[in-house]
Coordinates of N, CA, C and O in Angstrom, one line a residue:
M1 N 56.2 105.8 96.4 CA 56.9 105.9 97.6 C 58.4 106.1 97.4 O 59.0 105.5 96.6
A2 N 58.9 107.0 98.2 CA 60.4 107.4 98.1 C 61.2 106.2 98.7 O 60.8 105.6 99.6
P3 N 62.4 106.0 98.1 CA 63.2 104.9 98.6 C 63.7 105.3 100.0 O 64.0 106.5 100.3
S4 N 63.8 104.4 100.9 CA 64.3 104.7 102.2 C 65.8 104.7 102.3 O 66.5 104.1 101.5
K5 N 66.3 105.6 103.1 CA 67.8 105.7 103.3 C 68.3 104.7 104.2 O 67.6 104.3 105.2
T6 N 69.5 104.2 103.9 CA 70.0 103.1 104.7 C 71.4 103.5 105.2 O 72.1 104.4 104.6
V7 N 71.9 102.8 106.2 CA 73.2 102.9 106.7 C 73.9 101.5 106.5 O 73.3 100.5 106.9
V8 N 75.1 101.5 106.1 CA 75.8 100.2 105.9 C 77.0 100.2 107.0 O 77.8 101.0 107.0
F9 N 76.9 99.2 107.9 CA 77.9 99.0 108.9 C 79.2 98.4 108.3 O 79.1 97.8 107.2
R10 N 80.3 98.5 109.0 CA 81.5 98.0 108.5 C 81.5 96.5 108.1 O 82.2 96.1 107.2
D11 N 80.6 95.8 108.9 CA 80.6 94.3 108.6 C 79.6 94.0 107.4 O 79.4 92.9 107.1
G12 N 79.1 95.1 106.8 CA 78.2 94.9 105.6 C 76.7 94.9 105.9 O 75.9 94.8 105.1
T13 N 76.4 94.9 107.2 CA 75.0 94.9 107.6 C 74.4 96.2 107.2 O 74.9 97.3 107.3
V14 N 73.1 96.1 106.7 CA 72.4 97.3 106.3 C 71.2 97.5 107.2 O 70.5 96.6 107.6
A15 N 71.0 98.8 107.6 CA 70.0 99.2 108.5 C 69.3 100.4 108.0 O 69.9 101.3 107.4
S16 N 68.0 100.6 108.4 CA 67.2 101.7 108.0 C 67.7 102.9 108.8 O 67.7 102.9 110.1
L17 N 68.0 104.0 108.2 CA 68.4 105.3 108.8 C 67.2 105.8 109.7 O 67.5 106.3 110.8
A18 N 66.0 105.6 109.3 CA 64.9 106.1 110.0 C 64.8 105.4 111.4 O 64.5 106.0 112.4
V19 N 65.0 104.1 111.4 CA 64.9 103.3 112.7 C 66.1 103.7 113.6 O 65.9 104.0 114.8
L20 N 67.3 103.9 113.0 CA 68.4 104.3 113.8 C 68.2 105.7 114.4 O 68.4 105.9 115.6
E21 N 67.7 106.6 113.6 CA 67.5 107.9 114.1 C 66.4 108.0 115.2 O 66.6 108.7 116.2
R22 N 65.4 107.1 115.1 CA 64.4 107.1 116.2 C 65.0 106.5 117.4 O 64.7 107.0 118.5
L23 N 65.8 105.5 117.4 CA 66.4 104.9 118.5 C 67.4 105.9 119.2 O 67.4 106.1 120.4
W24 N 68.1 106.6 118.4 CA 69.1 107.6 118.9 C 68.3 108.8 119.6 O 68.8 109.3 120.6
A25 N 67.2 109.2 119.0 CA 66.4 110.3 119.6 C 65.9 109.9 121.0 O 65.9 110.7 121.9
I26 N 65.4 108.6 121.1 CA 64.9 108.1 122.4 C 66.1 108.1 123.4 O 66.0 108.5 124.5
E27 N 67.2 107.6 123.0 CA 68.4 107.6 123.8 C 68.9 109.0 124.2 O 69.2 109.2 125.4
A28 N 68.8 109.9 123.3 CA 69.2 111.3 123.6 C 68.4 112.0 124.6 O 68.8 112.8 125.4
R29 N 67.1 111.5 124.8 CA 66.2 112.0 125.8 C 66.3 111.3 127.1 O 65.6 111.6 128.0
G30 N 67.3 110.4 127.2 CA 67.5 109.7 128.4 C 66.9 108.3 128.4 O 66.9 107.6 129.5
G31 N 66.4 107.8 127.3 CA 65.9 106.4 127.2 C 67.0 105.4 127.3 O 68.1 105.6 126.8
I32 N 66.8 104.3 128.0 CA 67.8 103.3 128.2 C 67.1 102.0 127.7 O 66.0 101.6 128.0
F33 N 67.8 101.3 126.8 CA 67.4 100.1 126.2 C 67.9 98.9 127.0 O 69.1 98.7 127.2
V34 N 66.9 98.1 127.6 CA 67.3 97.0 128.5 C 66.9 95.7 127.7 O 65.8 95.5 127.4
L35 N 67.9 94.9 127.5 CA 67.7 93.6 126.8 C 66.9 92.7 127.7 O 67.1 92.6 128.9
T36 N 66.0 91.9 127.0 CA 65.2 90.9 127.7 C 65.6 89.5 127.3 O 66.2 89.3 126.3
D37 N 65.2 88.6 128.1 CA 65.6 87.2 127.9 C 64.9 86.6 126.6 O 65.4 85.6 126.1
N38 N 63.8 87.2 126.2 CA 63.1 86.7 125.0 C 63.5 87.2 123.7 O 62.9 87.0 122.7
G39 N 64.7 87.9 123.7 CA 65.2 88.4 122.5 C 64.8 89.9 122.1 O 65.2 90.4 121.1
G40 N 64.0 90.4 123.0 CA 63.5 91.8 122.8 C 64.2 92.8 123.7 O 65.3 92.5 124.1
Y41 N 63.5 93.8 123.9 CA 64.1 94.9 124.8 C 62.9 95.7 125.4 O 61.8 95.7 124.9
D42 N 63.2 96.3 126.5 CA 62.3 97.3 127.2 C 63.0 98.6 127.1 O 64.3 98.7 127.0
I43 N 62.2 99.7 127.2 CA 62.8 101.0 127.2 C 62.4 101.7 128.5 O 61.2 101.7 128.9
E44 N 63.4 102.1 129.2 CA 63.2 102.8 130.5 C 63.7 104.2 130.4 O 64.6 104.5 129.6
P45 N 63.2 105.2 131.2 CA 62.1 105.0 132.2 C 60.8 104.8 131.5 O 60.6 105.2 130.3
E46 N 59.9 104.2 132.2 CA 58.5 104.0 131.7 C 57.9 105.4 131.4 O 58.1 106.3 132.1
G47 N 57.2 105.4 130.3 CA 56.6 106.6 129.9 C 57.4 107.6 129.0 O 56.9 108.6 128.6
I48 N 58.6 107.2 128.7 CA 59.5 108.1 127.9 C 59.1 108.1 126.4 O 59.3 109.1 125.7
L49 N 58.4 107.1 126.0 CA 58.0 107.0 124.5 C 56.8 107.8 124.3 O 55.8 107.7 125.1
T50 N 56.8 108.5 123.2 CA 55.6 109.1 122.7 C 54.7 108.1 122.0 O 55.1 107.0 121.7
H51 N 53.4 108.4 121.8 CA 52.5 107.5 121.1 C 53.1 107.2 119.7 O 53.1 106.0 119.3
N52 N 53.5 108.2 119.0 CA 54.1 108.0 117.7 C 55.3 107.1 117.7 O 55.5 106.3 116.8
E53 N 56.2 107.3 118.7 CA 57.4 106.4 118.8 C 57.0 105.0 119.0 O 57.5 104.1 118.4
R54 N 56.0 104.8 119.9 CA 55.5 103.4 120.2 C 55.0 102.8 118.9 O 55.3 101.6 118.6
L55 N 54.2 103.5 118.1 CA 53.7 103.0 116.9 C 54.8 102.7 115.9 O 54.8 101.6 115.2
F56 N 55.7 103.6 115.8 CA 56.8 103.4 114.8 C 57.6 102.2 115.2 O 58.0 101.3 114.3
L57 N 58.0 102.0 116.5 CA 58.7 100.8 116.9 C 58.0 99.5 116.7 O 58.6 98.5 116.4
L58 N 56.7 99.6 116.9 CA 55.9 98.4 116.6 C 55.9 98.0 115.1 O 56.0 96.9 114.7
E59 N 55.8 99.1 114.3 CA 55.8 98.9 112.8 C 57.2 98.3 112.3 O 57.3 97.6 111.4
H60 N 58.3 98.7 113.0 CA 59.6 98.3 112.7 C 60.2 97.4 113.7 O 61.4 97.4 114.0
R61 N 59.4 96.6 114.3 CA 59.8 95.7 115.5 C 61.0 94.9 115.3 O 61.9 94.9 116.1
D62 N 61.1 94.1 114.2 CA 62.2 93.2 114.0 C 63.5 94.0 113.8 O 64.5 93.6 114.4
E63 N 63.5 95.0 113.0 CA 64.7 95.8 112.8 C 65.2 96.5 114.1 O 66.4 96.5 114.4
A64 N 64.2 97.1 114.8 CA 64.6 97.8 116.0 C 65.2 96.8 117.1 O 66.2 97.1 117.7
R65 N 64.6 95.6 117.2 CA 65.1 94.6 118.1 C 66.5 94.2 117.7 O 67.4 94.1 118.5
W66 N 66.7 94.0 116.4 CA 68.1 93.7 115.9 C 69.1 94.8 116.2 O 70.2 94.5 116.7
L67 N 68.7 96.0 116.0 CA 69.6 97.1 116.2 C 70.0 97.3 117.7 O 71.1 97.6 118.0
V68 N 69.0 97.2 118.5 CA 69.2 97.3 119.9 C 70.2 96.2 120.4 O 71.0 96.5 121.3
R69 N 70.1 95.0 119.9 CA 70.9 93.9 120.3 C 72.3 93.9 119.5 O 73.2 93.2 119.9
Y70 N 72.4 94.7 118.5 CA 73.6 94.6 117.6 C 74.8 95.1 118.4 O 74.8 96.1 119.2
Q71 N 75.9 94.4 118.3 CA 77.2 94.8 118.9 C 78.3 94.7 117.8 O 78.5 93.7 117.2
A72 N 78.8 95.9 117.5 CA 79.8 96.0 116.5 C 81.1 95.3 117.0 O 81.4 95.4 118.2
D73 N 81.9 94.8 116.1 CA 83.2 94.3 116.4 C 84.2 95.4 116.4 O 84.6 95.8 115.3
D74 N 84.5 96.0 117.5 CA 85.4 97.1 117.6 C 86.8 96.7 118.1 O 87.5 97.5 118.6
S75 N 87.1 95.4 118.0 CA 88.4 94.9 118.5 C 89.6 95.5 117.8 O 90.7 95.5 118.3
H76 N 89.4 96.1 116.6 CA 90.5 96.7 115.9 C 90.8 98.1 116.4 O 91.8 98.7 116.0
L77 N 89.9 98.7 117.2 CA 90.1 100.0 117.8 C 91.0 100.0 119.0 O 90.8 99.3 119.9
T78 N 92.1 100.8 118.9 CA 93.0 101.0 120.1 C 93.3 102.4 120.3 O 93.2 103.3 119.4
D79 N 93.6 102.8 121.5 CA 94.1 104.1 121.9 C 95.5 104.3 121.4 O 96.4 103.6 121.8
T80 N 95.7 105.2 120.5 CA 97.0 105.4 119.9 C 98.1 105.9 120.8 O 99.3 105.7 120.6
V81 N 97.7 106.5 121.9 CA 98.6 107.0 122.9 C 99.1 105.9 123.8 O 100.3 105.7 124.1
T82 N 98.1 105.2 124.4 CA 98.5 104.2 125.4 C 98.5 102.8 124.8 O 99.0 101.9 125.5
G83 N 98.0 102.6 123.7 CA 97.9 101.2 123.1 C 96.8 100.4 123.7 O 96.8 99.2 123.5
V84 N 96.0 100.9 124.5 CA 94.9 100.2 125.2 C 93.8 100.0 124.3 O 93.3 100.9 123.7
S85 N 93.3 98.8 124.2 CA 92.1 98.5 123.4 C 90.9 99.1 124.1 O 90.8 99.1 125.3
R86 N 90.0 99.5 123.3 CA 88.7 100.0 123.9 C 87.6 99.1 123.6 O 87.5 98.4 122.6

């Protein structure tokens, strides 16, 4: 089995590139990730996921949940022209 490719976030967190790419592809097609109270997420609109995407997300459930809920600390980013934090 070939080693999986990973992405390392600024805070040192490591994530699977394959899971990120799948989430980005869903989002690029208009998918919206809605956080749920039980720590998971729903994807809207209903029916946007293909059968293969649904299977992939089930197989990578924990990492996909974590990535959807992840919020980077971007407090260091500011607009250089106005000085306004983003």
